[in-house]
mmCIF file of C-alpha atoms in Angstrom:
data_model
loop_
_atom_site.group_PDB
_atom_site.id
_atom_site.type_symbol
_atom_site.label_atom_id
_atom_site.label_comp_id
_atom_site.label_asym_id
_atom_site.label_seq_id
_atom_site.Cartn_x
_atom_site.Cartn_y
_atom_site.Cartn_z
ATOM 1 C CA MET M 1 29.198 69.632 25.032
ATOM 2 C CA ASN M 2 31.002 66.867 23.833
ATOM 3 C CA GLN M 3 29.848 64.608 20.537
ATOM 4 C CA LYS M 4 28.730 62.111 22.690
ATOM 5 C CA TRP M 5 25.948 63.678 24.882
ATOM 6 C CA THR M 6 25.292 65.651 21.283
ATOM 7 C CA ARG M 7 24.098 62.193 19.908
ATOM 8 C CA ALA M 8 22.293 61.293 22.771
ATOM 9 C CA ILE M 9 20.224 64.375 23.099
ATOM 10 C CA CYS M 10 19.599 63.976 19.210
ATOM 11 C CA THR M 11 18.732 60.546 19.643
ATOM 12 C CA VAL M 12 15.810 61.608 22.365
ATOM 13 C CA LEU M 13 14.946 64.396 20.507
ATOM 14 C CA THR M 14 14.114 62.222 17.193
ATOM 15 C CA SER M 15 12.614 59.684 19.602
ATOM 16 C CA ALA M 16 10.356 62.087 20.840
ATOM 17 C CA LEU M 17 9.341 63.468 17.356
ATOM 18 C CA VAL M 18 8.833 60.250 15.798
ATOM 19 C CA PHE M 19 6.553 58.681 18.505
ATOM 20 C CA THR M 20 4.284 61.426 19.453
ATOM 21 C CA GLY M 21 2.958 61.890 16.162
ATOM 22 C CA PRO M 22 1.721 65.183 14.636
ATOM 23 C CA ALA M 23 1.555 68.648 17.015
ATOM 24 C CA VAL M 24 -1.427 69.189 19.441
ATOM 25 C CA GLU M 25 -1.918 72.565 20.008
ATOM 26 C CA GLY M 26 -1.177 73.719 23.850
ATOM 27 C CA THR M 27 1.294 70.828 23.922
ATOM 28 C CA THR M 28 4.700 72.094 25.066
ATOM 29 C CA PHE M 29 7.851 70.997 23.601
ATOM 30 C CA SER M 30 8.946 69.173 27.152
ATOM 31 C CA GLY M 31 5.344 67.250 26.689
ATOM 32 C CA TYR M 32 6.530 65.789 23.502
ATOM 33 C CA ILE M 33 9.573 64.796 24.675
ATOM 34 C CA ASN M 34 8.127 62.862 28.055
ATOM 35 C CA SER M 35 5.720 61.301 25.971
ATOM 36 C CA GLY M 36 8.339 60.122 23.451
ATOM 37 C CA LEU M 37 10.576 59.166 26.351
ATOM 38 C CA GLU M 38 7.390 57.086 27.824
ATOM 39 C CA LYS M 39 6.785 55.011 24.513
ATOM 40 C CA VAL M 40 10.474 54.176 24.090
ATOM 41 C CA TYR M 41 10.421 52.900 27.470
ATOM 42 C CA ALA M 42 7.338 50.800 26.645
ATOM 43 C CA LYS M 43 8.692 49.511 23.577
ATOM 44 C CA THR M 44 12.334 48.678 24.913
ATOM 45 C CA GLN M 45 10.147 47.064 27.986
ATOM 46 C CA LYS M 46 7.524 44.644 25.302
ATOM 47 C CA GLN M 47 10.938 43.770 23.654
ATOM 48 C CA LYS M 48 12.240 42.544 27.155
ATOM 49 C CA ASP M 49 9.350 40.972 28.180
ATOM 50 C CA ALA M 50 8.993 38.953 24.736
ATOM 51 C CA GLU M 51 12.800 38.071 25.254
ATOM 52 C CA LYS M 52 12.047 36.874 28.323
ATOM 53 C CA LYS M 53 8.816 34.647 27.135
ATOM 54 C CA LYS M 54 11.278 33.158 24.426
ATOM 55 C CA SER M 55 14.189 32.290 26.804
ATOM 56 C CA GLN M 56 11.628 30.490 29.224
ATOM 57 C CA ALA M 57 10.041 28.367 26.461
ATOM 58 C CA GLU M 58 13.473 27.606 25.560
ATOM 59 C CA LYS M 59 14.466 26.653 29.092
ATOM 60 C CA ASP M 60 11.548 24.649 28.928
ATOM 61 C CA LEU M 61 12.234 22.635 26.116
ATOM 62 C CA LYS M 62 15.673 21.638 27.417
ATOM 63 C CA ASP M 63 14.532 20.500 30.254
ATOM 64 C CA LYS M 64 12.138 18.376 28.701
ATOM 65 C CA LYS M 65 14.759 17.318 26.111
ATOM 66 C CA ASN M 66 17.308 16.674 29.275
ATOM 67 C CA GLU M 67 14.197 14.889 30.863
ATOM 68 C CA ILE M 68 14.188 12.483 27.914
ATOM 69 C CA ASN M 69 17.755 11.947 27.653
ATOM 70 C CA GLY M 70 17.647 11.079 31.107
ATOM 71 C CA LEU M 71 15.146 8.436 30.782
ATOM 72 C CA LYS M 72 16.988 6.828 27.569
ATOM 73 C CA ASP M 73 19.816 6.303 29.926
ATOM 74 C CA GLN M 74 17.919 4.600 32.464
ATOM 75 C CA GLN M 75 16.498 2.553 30.008
ATOM 76 C CA GLN M 76 19.658 1.546 28.382
ATOM 77 C CA THR M 77 21.197 1.002 31.618
ATOM 78 C CA THR M 78 18.116 -1.334 32.670
ATOM 79 C CA ALA M 79 18.800 -2.817 29.098
ATOM 80 C CA ASP M 80 22.070 -3.431 28.973
ATOM 81 C CA ASP M 81 22.139 -5.303 32.369
ATOM 82 C CA ILE M 82 19.224 -7.801 30.977
ATOM 83 C CA LYS M 83 21.263 -8.176 27.981
ATOM 84 C CA ASN M 84 24.535 -8.616 30.569
ATOM 85 C CA LYS M 85 22.322 -11.631 31.802
ATOM 86 C CA SER M 86 21.770 -13.116 28.660
ATOM 87 C CA ALA M 87 18.502 -13.045 28.922
ATOM 88 C CA LYS M 88 16.183 -15.181 26.841
ATOM 89 C CA LEU M 89 12.399 -15.296 26.708
ATOM 90 C CA ASP M 90 12.814 -18.799 27.982
ATOM 91 C CA GLU M 91 14.156 -17.830 31.194
ATOM 92 C CA ILE M 92 11.248 -15.633 31.505
ATOM 93 C CA LEU M 93 9.032 -18.494 31.236
ATOM 94 C CA ALA M 94 10.574 -20.696 33.300
ATOM 95 C CA GLY M 95 8.399 -22.256 35.664
ATOM 96 C CA LYS M 96 4.958 -20.702 34.430
ATOM 97 C CA LYS M 97 1.947 -22.346 34.062
ATOM 98 C CA SER M 98 -0.383 -19.365 32.962
ATOM 99 C CA VAL M 99 0.927 -16.323 30.571
ATOM 100 C CA GLY M 100 -0.760 -13.448 29.585
ATOM 101 C CA LEU M 101 0.315 -11.411 26.611
ATOM 102 C CA ALA M 102 -1.420 -7.919 25.223
ATOM 103 C CA GLY M 103 -0.240 -4.759 23.568
ATOM 104 C CA HIS M 104 -1.319 -1.211 22.816
ATOM 105 C CA VAL M 105 -4.946 -0.136 22.127
ATOM 106 C CA ARG M 106 -5.735 0.364 18.458
ATOM 107 C CA PRO M 107 -2.881 -2.270 17.447
ATOM 108 C CA ASP M 108 -0.626 -1.363 14.719
ATOM 109 C CA GLY M 109 1.867 -4.366 12.673
ATOM 110 C CA ASP M 110 4.224 -3.899 15.246
ATOM 111 C CA CYS M 111 1.986 -4.637 17.948
ATOM 112 C CA VAL M 112 0.191 -7.535 16.514
ATOM 113 C CA GLY M 113 3.229 -8.921 14.879
ATOM 114 C CA SER M 114 5.254 -9.000 18.265
ATOM 115 C CA THR M 115 2.295 -10.356 20.566
ATOM 116 C CA LEU M 116 1.503 -12.914 17.914
ATOM 117 C CA GLY M 117 5.121 -14.019 17.122
ATOM 118 C CA VAL M 118 5.732 -14.491 20.981
ATOM 119 C CA TYR M 119 2.233 -16.302 21.414
ATOM 120 C CA ASN M 120 2.814 -18.560 18.270
ATOM 121 C CA TYR M 121 6.438 -19.454 20.300
ATOM 122 C CA ILE M 122 4.604 -20.481 23.421
ATOM 123 C CA ARG M 123 2.322 -22.678 21.644
ATOM 124 C CA LYS M 124 5.073 -24.055 20.071
ATOM 125 C CA TYR M 125 7.300 -24.795 22.718
ATOM 126 C CA TYR M 126 5.289 -24.870 25.658
ATOM 127 C CA PRO M 127 2.149 -27.030 24.970
ATOM 128 C CA ASP M 128 1.334 -27.312 28.537
ATOM 129 C CA VAL M 129 1.122 -23.720 29.236
ATOM 130 C CA ASP M 130 -2.283 -21.763 28.782
ATOM 131 C CA VAL M 131 -1.131 -18.652 26.828
ATOM 132 C CA ARG M 132 -4.253 -16.100 25.869
ATOM 133 C CA LEU M 133 -3.537 -12.866 23.992
ATOM 134 C CA TYR M 134 -5.250 -10.025 24.641
ATOM 135 C CA LEU M 135 -6.093 -7.565 21.818
ATOM 136 C CA GLU M 136 -8.491 -4.939 20.228
ATOM 137 C CA PRO M 137 -10.031 -6.257 17.054
ATOM 138 C CA ILE M 138 -7.026 -6.026 14.295
ATOM 139 C CA PRO M 139 -7.102 -4.889 11.199
ATOM 140 C CA ASN M 140 -7.934 -7.852 8.292
ATOM 141 C CA ILE M 141 -4.295 -6.740 6.728
ATOM 142 C CA PHE M 142 -2.855 -8.740 9.670
ATOM 143 C CA LYS M 143 -5.448 -11.555 9.633
ATOM 144 C CA PHE M 144 -3.373 -14.122 7.865
ATOM 145 C CA LEU M 145 -0.801 -14.353 10.382
ATOM 146 C CA ASN M 146 -0.595 -17.649 12.532
ATOM 147 C CA PHE M 147 -3.343 -17.939 15.394
ATOM 148 C CA SER M 148 -4.463 -14.459 14.719
ATOM 149 C CA SER M 149 -7.540 -16.325 15.112
ATOM 150 C CA GLU M 150 -7.530 -16.818 18.724
ATOM 151 C CA ILE M 151 -6.630 -13.235 19.453
ATOM 152 C CA ARG M 152 -9.156 -12.042 22.563
ATOM 153 C CA SER M 153 -10.982 -8.952 22.309
ATOM 154 C CA ASP M 154 -13.354 -9.700 25.155
ATOM 155 C CA TYR M 155 -12.107 -8.912 28.616
ATOM 156 C CA GLU M 156 -14.744 -10.355 31.260
ATOM 157 C CA GLU M 157 -13.203 -13.597 31.944
ATOM 158 C CA SER M 158 -11.587 -13.938 35.268
ATOM 159 C CA VAL M 159 -7.928 -14.953 35.687
ATOM 160 C CA VAL M 160 -4.884 -14.400 37.796
ATOM 161 C CA PHE M 161 -1.861 -15.485 35.207
ATOM 162 C CA ASP M 162 1.549 -16.433 36.622
ATOM 163 C CA LEU M 163 3.031 -14.145 34.084
ATOM 164 C CA PHE M 164 1.573 -11.242 32.189
ATOM 165 C CA ILE M 165 4.036 -9.746 29.255
ATOM 166 C CA ALA M 166 3.036 -6.197 27.612
ATOM 167 C CA MET M 167 4.597 -5.528 24.377
ATOM 168 C CA ASP M 168 4.843 -2.656 21.836
ATOM 169 C CA CYS M 169 3.498 -0.646 25.021
ATOM 170 C CA GLY M 170 4.884 2.612 26.724
ATOM 171 C CA ASP M 171 2.966 2.264 29.799
ATOM 172 C CA GLU M 172 0.116 0.521 31.652
ATOM 173 C CA LYS M 173 -2.868 2.575 30.362
ATOM 174 C CA ARG M 174 -1.960 1.710 26.955
ATOM 175 C CA LEU M 175 -2.949 -1.764 27.411
ATOM 176 C CA GLY M 176 -6.682 -0.936 27.691
ATOM 177 C CA ASN M 177 -9.055 -3.412 29.201
ATOM 178 C CA ALA M 178 -6.068 -5.877 29.276
ATOM 179 C CA ALA M 179 -4.605 -3.477 31.872
ATOM 180 C CA ARG M 180 -6.450 -5.521 34.629
ATOM 181 C CA TYR M 181 -4.590 -8.582 33.822
ATOM 182 C CA PHE M 182 -1.394 -6.756 33.994
ATOM 183 C CA GLN M 183 -2.258 -5.848 37.290
ATOM 184 C CA GLU M 184 -3.596 -9.181 39.157
ATOM 185 C CA ALA M 185 -0.667 -10.987 37.678
ATOM 186 C CA LYS M 186 1.576 -12.778 40.170
ATOM 187 C CA HIS M 187 4.551 -11.431 37.601
ATOM 188 C CA THR M 188 4.843 -8.933 34.787
ATOM 189 C CA ALA M 189 7.180 -8.691 32.476
ATOM 190 C CA CYS M 190 7.549 -5.629 29.336
ATOM 191 C CA ILE M 191 9.352 -6.014 25.832
ATOM 192 C CA ASP M 192 9.123 -2.201 24.144
ATOM 193 C CA HIS M 193 11.180 0.085 22.109
ATOM 194 C CA HIS M 194 9.092 3.528 22.952
ATOM 195 C CA VAL M 195 11.496 6.398 24.448
ATOM 196 C CA SER M 196 8.659 7.350 26.823
ATOM 197 C CA ASN M 197 8.480 4.019 28.002
ATOM 198 C CA GLN M 198 9.090 4.319 32.187
ATOM 199 C CA SER M 199 9.814 0.644 33.029
ATOM 200 C CA PHE M 200 6.387 -0.207 34.472
ATOM 201 C CA ALA M 201 6.888 -3.981 34.776
ATOM 202 C CA GLU M 202 8.962 -6.120 37.367
ATOM 203 C CA GLU M 203 11.118 -7.520 34.226
ATOM 204 C CA ASN M 204 11.588 -4.755 31.412
ATOM 205 C CA TYR M 205 13.441 -5.183 28.159
ATOM 206 C CA ILE M 206 13.346 -1.656 26.459
ATOM 207 C CA PHE M 207 15.643 0.084 23.958
ATOM 208 C CA PRO M 208 14.310 3.059 22.490
ATOM 209 C CA ASP M 209 16.760 2.702 19.423
ATOM 210 C CA ALA M 210 15.550 -0.558 17.934
ATOM 211 C CA SER M 211 13.380 -0.327 14.779
ATOM 212 C CA SER M 212 10.604 -2.228 16.391
ATOM 213 C CA THR M 213 9.474 -4.490 19.170
ATOM 214 C CA CYS M 214 9.509 -7.489 16.648
ATOM 215 C CA GLU M 215 13.030 -6.728 16.448
ATOM 216 C CA LEU M 216 13.589 -7.300 20.330
ATOM 217 C CA ILE M 217 11.607 -10.212 20.094
ATOM 218 C CA CYS M 218 14.068 -11.647 17.870
ATOM 219 C CA GLU M 219 17.052 -10.654 20.261
ATOM 220 C CA LEU M 220 15.358 -12.677 22.698
ATOM 221 C CA LEU M 221 14.696 -16.044 21.082
ATOM 222 C CA ASP M 222 16.951 -18.285 19.820
ATOM 223 C CA THR M 223 17.360 -18.220 16.071
ATOM 224 C CA GLU M 224 17.163 -21.786 15.452
ATOM 225 C CA LYS M 225 13.893 -21.952 17.411
ATOM 226 C CA ILE M 226 12.165 -19.494 15.283
ATOM 227 C CA THR M 227 9.638 -21.180 12.747
ATOM 228 C CA LYS M 228 8.209 -19.803 9.967
ATOM 229 C CA GLU M 229 4.866 -18.930 11.475
ATOM 230 C CA ILE M 230 7.066 -16.597 13.919
ATOM 231 C CA ALA M 231 9.340 -15.182 11.275
ATOM 232 C CA GLU M 232 6.289 -13.945 9.702
ATOM 233 C CA CYS M 233 4.566 -12.382 12.421
ATOM 234 C CA LEU M 234 7.945 -10.531 13.144
ATOM 235 C CA TYR M 235 9.082 -9.580 9.740
ATOM 236 C CA THR M 236 5.486 -8.024 9.896
ATOM 237 C CA GLY M 237 6.068 -6.061 12.703
ATOM 238 C CA MET M 238 9.564 -4.364 11.270
ATOM 239 C CA VAL M 239 8.225 -3.907 8.038
ATOM 240 C CA THR M 240 5.094 -1.759 9.361
ATOM 241 C CA ASP M 241 7.185 0.134 11.746
ATOM 242 C CA THR M 242 10.116 1.035 9.518
ATOM 243 C CA GLY M 243 8.336 1.810 6.654
ATOM 244 C CA VAL M 244 9.618 -1.319 4.588
ATOM 245 C CA PHE M 245 12.843 -0.279 6.217
ATOM 246 C CA GLN M 246 13.157 3.401 5.042
ATOM 247 C CA TYR M 247 12.973 5.161 7.859
ATOM 248 C CA SER M 248 15.613 6.676 10.279
ATOM 249 C CA CYS M 249 15.449 4.090 13.180
ATOM 250 C CA THR M 250 16.325 1.298 10.625
ATOM 251 C CA SER M 251 19.902 0.145 11.292
ATOM 252 C CA SER M 252 22.182 -2.616 10.342
ATOM 253 C CA SER M 253 21.083 -4.828 12.832
ATOM 254 C CA THR M 254 17.216 -4.379 11.697
ATOM 255 C CA MET M 255 18.698 -5.636 8.393
ATOM 256 C CA ASN M 256 20.149 -8.583 9.760
ATOM 257 C CA MET M 257 17.450 -9.763 11.751
ATOM 258 C CA ALA M 258 15.223 -8.927 8.679
ATOM 259 C CA GLY M 259 17.901 -11.165 6.343
ATOM 260 C CA MET M 260 17.801 -13.978 9.214
ATOM 261 C CA LEU M 261 13.665 -13.957 9.179
ATOM 262 C CA MET M 262 13.686 -14.271 5.479
ATOM 263 C CA ASP M 263 15.713 -16.936 5.973
ATOM 264 C CA LYS M 264 13.073 -18.856 7.385
ATOM 265 C CA GLY M 265 11.558 -19.111 4.105
ATOM 266 C CA ILE M 266 8.895 -16.766 4.801
ATOM 267 C CA ASP M 267 6.958 -15.106 1.472
ATOM 268 C CA PHE M 268 8.532 -11.515 2.439
ATOM 269 C CA THR M 269 7.218 -9.500 -0.889
ATOM 270 C CA LYS M 270 3.581 -10.779 -0.276
ATOM 271 C CA ILE M 271 4.105 -9.633 3.748
ATOM 272 C CA VAL M 272 5.294 -6.360 2.327
ATOM 273 C CA ASP M 273 2.432 -6.021 -0.248
ATOM 274 C CA GLU M 274 -0.616 -7.319 2.725
ATOM 275 C CA ALA M 275 0.500 -5.281 5.192
ATOM 276 C CA PHE M 276 1.722 -2.261 4.139
ATOM 277 C CA ASN M 277 0.846 -1.490 0.557
ATOM 278 C CA GLN M 278 -2.571 -2.837 0.229
ATOM 279 C CA LYS M 279 -5.800 -0.502 1.057
ATOM 280 C CA THR M 280 -9.645 -1.193 0.661
ATOM 281 C CA TYR M 281 -11.643 1.095 -1.401
ATOM 282 C CA ASN M 282 -12.688 2.861 1.865
ATOM 283 C CA GLN M 283 -9.310 3.308 3.471
ATOM 284 C CA ASN M 284 -8.387 5.052 0.437
ATOM 285 C CA ARG M 285 -11.387 7.217 0.282
ATOM 286 C CA ALA M 286 -10.633 8.022 3.607
ATOM 287 C CA MET M 287 -7.157 8.781 2.963
ATOM 288 C CA GLY M 288 -8.250 11.036 -0.021
ATOM 289 C CA GLN M 289 -10.814 12.918 2.317
ATOM 290 C CA ALA M 290 -7.842 13.594 4.607
ATOM 291 C CA LEU M 291 -5.248 14.648 1.926
ATOM 292 C CA LEU M 292 -8.170 16.627 0.608
ATOM 293 C CA SER M 293 -9.035 18.816 3.664
ATOM 294 C CA SER M 294 -5.410 18.980 4.925
ATOM 295 C CA ARG M 295 -3.593 22.579 5.251
ATOM 296 C CA LEU M 296 -0.283 23.683 5.325
ATOM 297 C CA ARG M 297 0.663 25.926 8.666
ATOM 298 C CA LEU M 298 3.552 27.529 10.216
ATOM 299 C CA GLY M 299 4.714 28.680 6.584
ATOM 300 C CA GLY M 300 4.749 25.521 5.365
ATOM 301 C CA ARG M 301 6.429 23.343 7.650
ATOM 302 C CA VAL M 302 3.898 21.719 8.901
ATOM 303 C CA VAL M 303 0.625 19.882 7.543
ATOM 304 C CA THR M 304 -2.321 19.197 9.506
ATOM 305 C CA SER M 305 -5.875 17.651 8.971
ATOM 306 C CA PHE M 306 -8.428 15.446 10.593
ATOM 307 C CA LEU M 307 -11.232 13.102 10.163
ATOM 308 C CA THR M 308 -14.582 13.685 12.314
ATOM 309 C CA LEU M 309 -16.496 10.581 13.572
ATOM 310 C CA GLU M 310 -19.503 11.511 11.184
ATOM 311 C CA GLU M 311 -16.879 11.608 7.752
ATOM 312 C CA MET M 312 -15.460 7.890 9.107
ATOM 313 C CA HIS M 313 -19.203 6.405 9.475
ATOM 314 C CA ALA M 314 -19.976 7.792 6.082
ATOM 315 C CA LEU M 315 -16.671 6.259 4.784
ATOM 316 C CA GLU M 316 -17.332 3.227 6.642
ATOM 317 C CA VAL M 317 -13.976 2.986 8.041
ATOM 318 C CA LEU M 318 -12.912 2.326 11.488
ATOM 319 C CA PRO M 319 -9.926 3.303 13.857
ATOM 320 C CA LYS M 320 -8.124 0.791 12.599
ATOM 321 C CA HIS M 321 -8.021 1.911 9.111
ATOM 322 C CA MET M 322 -6.528 4.688 9.488
ATOM 323 C CA GLU M 323 -2.926 3.345 9.223
ATOM 324 C CA GLY M 324 -0.788 5.171 6.682
ATOM 325 C CA ILE M 325 -2.704 8.273 6.366
ATOM 326 C CA VAL M 326 -0.221 10.667 8.352
ATOM 327 C CA GLU M 327 2.665 8.893 6.817
ATOM 328 C CA GLN M 328 1.637 10.263 3.662
ATOM 329 C CA MET M 329 0.944 13.463 4.986
ATOM 330 C CA ARG M 330 4.525 13.285 5.877
ATOM 331 C CA ASN M 331 5.624 12.800 2.183
ATOM 332 C CA THR M 332 4.652 16.295 1.615
ATOM 333 C CA LYS M 333 7.662 18.237 0.380
ATOM 334 C CA ASP M 334 9.346 20.738 2.838
ATOM 335 C CA VAL M 335 7.260 19.703 5.423
ATOM 336 C CA GLU M 336 9.169 18.852 8.944
ATOM 337 C CA LEU M 337 5.895 17.723 10.990
ATOM 338 C CA ALA M 338 2.858 15.729 9.827
ATOM 339 C CA VAL M 339 -0.158 16.019 12.247
ATOM 340 C CA PHE M 340 -3.281 14.037 11.615
ATOM 341 C CA LEU M 341 -6.286 13.506 14.308
ATOM 342 C CA TYR M 342 -9.668 11.250 14.023
ATOM 343 C CA GLU M 343 -12.527 11.070 16.305
ATOM 344 C CA ASN M 344 -13.054 8.411 18.811
ATOM 345 C CA GLU M 345 -16.305 7.229 19.897
ATOM 346 C CA ASP M 346 -15.647 9.143 23.212
ATOM 347 C CA HIS M 347 -15.411 12.683 21.098
ATOM 348 C CA THR M 348 -11.929 12.888 22.038
ATOM 349 C CA PHE M 349 -9.319 13.029 19.166
ATOM 350 C CA LYS M 350 -6.470 10.671 18.592
ATOM 351 C CA VAL M 351 -3.529 12.239 17.108
ATOM 352 C CA SER M 352 -0.463 11.126 15.416
ATOM 353 C CA PHE M 353 2.875 12.617 14.986
ATOM 354 C CA ARG M 354 5.396 12.217 12.050
ATOM 355 C CA VAL M 355 8.413 13.869 11.108
ATOM 356 C CA ASN M 356 10.717 14.713 8.515
ATOM 357 C CA GLY M 357 14.296 15.800 10.074
ATOM 358 C CA ALA M 358 15.249 16.884 13.490
ATOM 359 C CA PHE M 359 11.827 17.624 15.011
ATOM 360 C CA ASP M 360 11.280 15.910 18.516
ATOM 361 C CA ALA M 361 7.709 14.197 18.085
ATOM 362 C CA ALA M 362 8.141 12.091 21.442
ATOM 363 C CA SER M 363 8.412 15.200 23.680
ATOM 364 C CA LEU M 364 5.572 16.962 21.690
ATOM 365 C CA ALA M 365 3.364 14.090 22.617
ATOM 366 C CA MET M 366 4.464 13.619 26.142
ATOM 367 C CA HIS M 367 3.867 17.362 26.472
ATOM 368 C CA PHE M 368 -0.290 16.408 25.928
ATOM 369 C CA GLY M 369 0.039 13.112 28.048
ATOM 370 C CA GLY M 370 0.890 10.684 25.364
ATOM 371 C CA GLY M 371 4.406 9.268 23.673
ATOM 372 C CA GLY M 372 6.088 7.227 21.135
ATOM 373 C CA HIS M 373 9.176 7.850 19.403
ATOM 374 C CA VAL M 374 11.319 10.773 18.271
ATOM 375 C CA LYS M 375 10.239 10.332 14.252
ATOM 376 C CA ALA M 376 6.786 9.117 15.087
ATOM 377 C CA ALA M 377 4.147 9.571 18.356
ATOM 378 C CA GLY M 378 0.771 10.239 19.281
ATOM 379 C CA CYS M 379 -1.289 11.155 22.207
ATOM 380 C CA THR M 380 -5.215 11.676 22.861
ATOM 381 C CA VAL M 381 -6.579 15.199 23.373
ATOM 382 C CA GLU M 382 -10.176 16.986 23.670
ATOM 383 C CA GLY M 383 -11.955 18.475 21.013
ATOM 384 C CA PRO M 384 -12.967 20.037 18.626
ATOM 385 C CA ALA M 385 -10.523 19.008 16.170
ATOM 386 C CA GLU M 386 -10.067 23.054 14.617
ATOM 387 C CA GLU M 387 -9.339 24.036 18.465
ATOM 388 C CA ALA M 388 -7.101 20.879 19.272
ATOM 389 C CA ILE M 389 -4.974 21.959 16.079
ATOM 390 C CA GLU M 390 -4.617 24.985 17.125
ATOM 391 C CA ARG M 391 -3.135 24.238 20.532
ATOM 392 C CA ILE M 392 -1.062 21.760 18.940
ATOM 393 C CA LEU M 393 0.360 24.435 17.057
ATOM 394 C CA ALA M 394 0.966 27.044 19.478
ATOM 395 C CA GLU M 395 3.363 24.200 21.242
ATOM 396 C CA VAL M 396 5.056 23.168 17.627
ATOM 397 C CA GLU M 397 6.030 26.934 17.141
ATOM 398 C CA LYS M 398 8.080 26.980 20.426
ATOM 399 C CA ARG M 399 9.680 23.877 19.302
ATOM 400 C CA LEU M 400 10.324 24.831 15.503
#
């Protein structure tokens, strides 16, 4: 008998003894061998199943990334076509007698800044146009912006606009109650920088790599026609969406645009302080509560937290006051992903993702029916919060 066969038999005998445990009276030696072989096979099969499952998960993730990359290419082609035609907001507005404007639900700084920037522009240079801006109630920190008092938060009026422009909005549903005006309008346009945007309007100006929608608005306007009031709106959106120019979405183009807006005479330090830094006492309490109840998960690579509707009522805060919480969570040392949830009135939960490193928040949000950017994204999920977090973490674990 050669050495190769001797080693093979020894391996089988050793496996039999290891896997069958202590001897049982009446069991033959061949019984031990068979038992050992069965358990070796079972272990091998289990390993194969695990490897197959891992391979499928990697394939699914790769397919999702390819889908997003394909969408990026499509968006870039659309945007390049528009740029090559030297499209300007004036061209989109030409001949229109009535214009509706709106942004996404739960408006943030970029949403408020971009929509108010365009609203101010139309009011200034198209005084005969009937222009109306629809947004859900905006945070108080943005109410210093010109014409913010003219934002409409009721949607009862019946009107068909010649043109409706959606801004900072990844899909039609994110317009909320204003979607009906978009659907009924004679013509539609979309200006946005969300990677999940699928060009849902007639005219689309979509650049996923832009820092903010406000930066895109700057590109669509004649620089000479940007007033101080318009500049304040656009600078506010750029500051909030870039974390005062510290997020990775900030580019040299972003900084050049910001410099141009500063040259319009805006009080840029006051804007940063009021729109980004300052929080109310109750907002600080809400952030403190969220940080106090936060947990490190997946070996410290993910930090999670949530606030229930009951907690929000006790703290006297609204959804619009949740700004800044997930960003503060993201600042935790060694954390790659921050996940923050708060409860809506219908008892669903709004989820915000913020990323350090190479993790793709946009694809994660899209998996749960949401969208956004690679570094910052969100979605809405069913509760309870603890169960929602476990579902999210199960998906995150496949991707880390």
